[in-house]
């Protein structure tokens, strides 16, 4: 065994330097951590089997990777002295010669020689200062330890002893390097694997079959899994390829508790009582390559509402602690944050049941009390520290117990985390789900209770608008003509209030001049690296020829006798021309002031530097030059394509894993189609509701998973007036379905499966008239109603499964709908309580009303049959959404709907250039609102009204003017409307600046010249 010991010299020197450097730094800052000690003594006695390590064991494993029994280490800020046996000394000899000197003293059978070695160590301690650092909780035993303690006892009175445990924890053991973190991660994955893939299955089987199994027997079964290498090879939470299950060992448990008797300490043991179907607490911890992790979960069997509510509170406390654990945070603040969450809840009485310590440091030590998370610890967290977070409520009274054993219960959740800089900590044990859907088991017969249907929250004004549309606008002919002047006045007043509110909100939000320069977010300079080392160049570059390296996306060009690489992203294009017997290859590069397409899309680190714009190479090998030009062109195309694909998919998120329902069959909706279809094929499948999301499976086995946490809106659209019934999911972030990204996933079934019998049959012979057609229509109505009922019930079940996410089922109001063109085709838009949607024809449209800043109605003027709508979002970087070709008869209902949901709207006679407007806004939002904000849209509408009034006032003539106009009225009737419009526009250009009198004189003169004035104006019919 001794021959197998191999100490990593580099790791040893690095960690020893870390310790001494922290020691020296502390000396320069008032000895706050090390207490001013001049030397540190770490004594290891005889080897003892223990479930957890102490500081002396931990220091050995941290420095050497092994535990060396009967060994003394004396540290100073500049050197290390080690006293050990001859065999162990051989393994320590290779460590010499590093930055920090090491003196290894080998013990022998000569007692006098051994005594001299201890005396030498004592001299080092004395010469280093009067203060010596020791481990207060010294657990070393055995002859070697007793001999050292006897020798040290002679000088102990002269020395001042300082407990060095906190310093070793903070300076050495607490912050883990990458190797240590990797070992902890593997340990955590093994722990969660045993918990989720073995214990939960065993527990479910015991409860389902009502077996009599004791806690101890269940713990022993878990214990035996440690000797099963195949189990760890088949874990779903993939372990490292070189994972060795032989290096796993227990540090905590496994512990199983139930039946009203609970101990939440790490020293808890499983008793001989039978597993009770109530509150079950299971905890376990593993050590892998000396590094530990632990996980504990509470499983609730047929819990009542109070138990579920208390567990949800515990989860919120647990998550608050984890999210608050960041670099620079004082440890006691985490505990105080947990207490504040409990106090601010409706269950503040649970504070007295809350545990006094909610975790501590973990790693080589199972529980490092130096980092204990309680109300008094003032230590500060650092990046790389690892903690176990263990939150719990003890001995809560159950007022609705199922039996005598269920009168008292406790709750516990434990996770292992790693502190990170400027972000939430990494949870190593997140593979063991702790949400209510994962830990609550229901084995009783589920009785379907008539629950009151939860209606989606909606503005009461929306209902009023819907009612008004039903009662007042049944006939289409009534819509365009009947405008309620009182309603219009009310809308105007309300819109003024909304406009003022928007202006105030804008000024408050953009109180300082912030924005994007030129209205566009500044792009960062990108650096492209072709090769890191010279030996990565292609071998062909030795010939000093042009080489296209497709693997590195690089062109290597010979310049001044040297191969120079150019990344393909720096190349604009390449062309080849022939002149005589020579072929010329011209390569153009990107440089400042040289636009790519219509815009200069390439930022530069220093635009004032000198740039190579192009290089030209001449060769007699025409075919080679043509081949190189083609290769460069293809390489450039591929690079552009990859960039476009990357940009297109940059907002696609990788969802967490779907947690499948294990304790019962998932609720299903069968025989449905999905859009977008996988692989472009329309195949039926079924939708399943699992613990944290939906899963669609078609008959080929292809799957689409949609997590509840990624759902933004859930819609149910009945098949009334439609060909399909729909459950539509609008996502927060796109997901990949096949090779395409999708932000909308729709499950639907066709409602038009009627079969017609036109040939006649026995029934038809005995029936007259349209009896069969009536029967088929009634059957169709019944089938549609049943289809709506099934889909709506399933949508409500989805809402119930995701009740913690805060969204519900939204149903479109068809009475408020209107036609429009949001993309390419004319579709029927329908408002819901929270959105404006079009769910029938892809591409789908889903506009969240809360995200809309203002709406603008364009082309609103007399004589036009359609208007356009523009929705501007609160996020000014999002392009506005246009819904074009809305019928004019829908104008009043649309305005009433917008007003009822408190969206400020305006109207104008022309289409605006919104790209320019939004660029101006994003350039300086503060200045935009300071200049009046959206009032320019209302001003445009008011100007249009004023122009119409001016035009009307021009025709308010006096009596003499009216008589003069009558003389020429019949002459004007010779021209149709179009001709008069054209001529009028031309006349307005020619007669700019002339008044009406001059125009009348010119007209009369022209009439006399043509002889029209003498004709009888009443003798001819007016042309129309």
PDB file of N, CA, C and O in Angstrom, residues 316-326 329 334 337 389 417 423-425 427:
ATOM      1  N   UNK A 316     -39.462  28.622   0.760  1.00  0.00           N
ATOM      2  CA  UNK A 316     -39.170  30.034   0.487  1.00  0.00           C
ATOM      3  C   UNK A 316     -38.030  30.535   1.369  1.00  0.00           C
ATOM      4  O   UNK A 316     -37.184  31.309   0.919  1.00  0.00           O
ATOM      5  N   UNK A 317     -37.977  30.078   2.616  1.00  0.00           N
ATOM      6  CA  UNK A 317     -36.860  30.437   3.505  1.00  0.00           C
ATOM      7  C   UNK A 317     -35.562  29.840   2.976  1.00  0.00           C
ATOM      8  O   UNK A 317     -34.516  30.512   2.924  1.00  0.00           O
ATOM      9  N   UNK A 318     -35.631  28.586   2.582  1.00  0.00           N
ATOM     10  CA  UNK A 318     -34.448  27.881   2.058  1.00  0.00           C
ATOM     11  C   UNK A 318     -33.905  28.587   0.809  1.00  0.00           C
ATOM     12  O   UNK A 318     -32.695  28.824   0.689  1.00  0.00           O
ATOM     13  N   UNK A 319     -34.798  28.943  -0.100  1.00  0.00           N
ATOM     14  CA  UNK A 319     -34.374  29.618  -1.330  1.00  0.00           C
ATOM     15  C   UNK A 319     -33.839  31.008  -1.043  1.00  0.00           C
ATOM     16  O   UNK A 319     -32.901  31.472  -1.697  1.00  0.00           O
ATOM     17  N   UNK A 320     -34.414  31.697  -0.045  1.00  0.00           N
ATOM     18  CA  UNK A 320     -33.918  33.033   0.310  1.00  0.00           C
ATOM     19  C   UNK A 320     -32.490  32.963   0.832  1.00  0.00           C
ATOM     20  O   UNK A 320     -31.647  33.818   0.504  1.00  0.00           O
ATOM     21  N   UNK A 321     -32.185  31.944   1.626  1.00  0.00           N
ATOM     22  CA  UNK A 321     -30.819  31.782   2.140  1.00  0.00           C
ATOM     23  C   UNK A 321     -29.855  31.491   0.995  1.00  0.00           C
ATOM     24  O   UNK A 321     -28.776  32.089   0.907  1.00  0.00           O
ATOM     25  N   UNK A 322     -30.250  30.590   0.113  1.00  0.00           N
ATOM     26  CA  UNK A 322     -29.358  30.208  -0.988  1.00  0.00           C
ATOM     27  C   UNK A 322     -29.104  31.399  -1.913  1.00  0.00           C
ATOM     28  O   UNK A 322     -27.958  31.685  -2.287  1.00  0.00           O
ATOM     29  N   UNK A 323     -30.157  32.123  -2.286  1.00  0.00           N
ATOM     30  CA  UNK A 323     -29.976  33.258  -3.178  1.00  0.00           C
ATOM     31  C   UNK A 323     -29.166  34.378  -2.532  1.00  0.00           C
ATOM     32  O   UNK A 323     -28.480  35.132  -3.217  1.00  0.00           O
ATOM     33  N   UNK A 324     -29.258  34.489  -1.212  1.00  0.00           N
ATOM     34  CA  UNK A 324     -28.507  35.540  -0.521  1.00  0.00           C
ATOM     35  C   UNK A 324     -27.063  35.207  -0.278  1.00  0.00           C
ATOM     36  O   UNK A 324     -26.259  36.089   0.090  1.00  0.00           O
ATOM     37  N   UNK A 325     -26.681  33.932  -0.464  1.00  0.00           N
ATOM     38  CA  UNK A 325     -25.300  33.504  -0.187  1.00  0.00           C
ATOM     39  C   UNK A 325     -24.400  33.882  -1.366  1.00  0.00           C
ATOM     40  O   UNK A 325     -24.306  33.140  -2.340  1.00  0.00           O
ATOM     41  N   UNK A 326     -23.752  35.018  -1.257  1.00  0.00           N
ATOM     42  CA  UNK A 326     -22.852  35.493  -2.303  1.00  0.00           C
ATOM     43  C   UNK A 326     -21.556  35.998  -1.681  1.00  0.00           C
ATOM     44  O   UNK A 326     -21.476  36.202  -0.467  1.00  0.00           O
ATOM     45  N   UNK A 329     -20.931  38.620   1.578  1.00  0.00           N
ATOM     46  CA  UNK A 329     -22.061  38.645   2.503  1.00  0.00           C
ATOM     47  C   UNK A 329     -21.610  38.148   3.870  1.00  0.00           C
ATOM     48  O   UNK A 329     -20.882  37.153   3.975  1.00  0.00           O
ATOM     49  N   UNK A 334     -27.430  36.039   6.552  1.00  0.00           N
ATOM     50  CA  UNK A 334     -28.222  34.974   5.936  1.00  0.00           C
ATOM     51  C   UNK A 334     -29.269  34.460   6.918  1.00  0.00           C
ATOM     52  O   UNK A 334     -30.434  34.239   6.562  1.00  0.00           O
ATOM     53  N   UNK A 337     -31.934  37.023   7.418  1.00  0.00           N
ATOM     54  CA  UNK A 337     -32.822  37.066   6.261  1.00  0.00           C
ATOM     55  C   UNK A 337     -33.865  35.960   6.342  1.00  0.00           C
ATOM     56  O   UNK A 337     -35.040  36.170   6.021  1.00  0.00           O
ATOM     57  N   UNK A 389     -26.573  23.994   3.361  1.00  0.00           N
ATOM     58  CA  UNK A 389     -27.688  24.792   3.855  1.00  0.00           C
ATOM     59  C   UNK A 389     -28.765  23.829   4.343  1.00  0.00           C
ATOM     60  O   UNK A 389     -29.299  23.042   3.565  1.00  0.00           O
ATOM     61  N   UNK A 417     -23.984  23.750  -1.488  1.00  0.00           N
ATOM     62  CA  UNK A 417     -23.831  24.831  -2.466  1.00  0.00           C
ATOM     63  C   UNK A 417     -22.402  25.313  -2.536  1.00  0.00           C
ATOM     64  O   UNK A 417     -21.593  25.047  -1.637  1.00  0.00           O
ATOM     65  N   UNK A 423     -23.103  36.324  -8.611  1.00  0.00           N
ATOM     66  CA  UNK A 423     -24.215  35.532  -9.127  1.00  0.00           C
ATOM     67  C   UNK A 423     -24.686  34.554  -8.068  1.00  0.00           C
ATOM     68  O   UNK A 423     -24.012  34.354  -7.051  1.00  0.00           O
ATOM     69  N   UNK A 424     -25.852  33.968  -8.307  1.00  0.00           N
ATOM     70  CA  UNK A 424     -26.396  33.024  -7.344  1.00  0.00           C
ATOM     71  C   UNK A 424     -25.466  31.830  -7.187  1.00  0.00           C
ATOM     72  O   UNK A 424     -24.761  31.446  -8.136  1.00  0.00           O
ATOM     73  N   UNK A 425     -25.446  31.226  -6.004  1.00  0.00           N
ATOM     74  CA  UNK A 425     -24.547  30.081  -5.805  1.00  0.00           C
ATOM     75  C   UNK A 425     -24.942  28.879  -6.648  1.00  0.00           C
ATOM     76  O   UNK A 425     -26.097  28.746  -7.065  1.00  0.00           O
ATOM     77  N   UNK A 427     -25.883  25.140  -6.844  1.00  0.00           N
ATOM     78  CA  UNK A 427     -26.444  24.130  -5.943  1.00  0.00           C
ATOM     79  C   UNK A 427     -26.035  22.757  -6.463  1.00  0.00           C
ATOM     80  O   UNK A 427     -26.537  22.291  -7.481  1.00  0.00           O
TER      81      UNK A 427
END
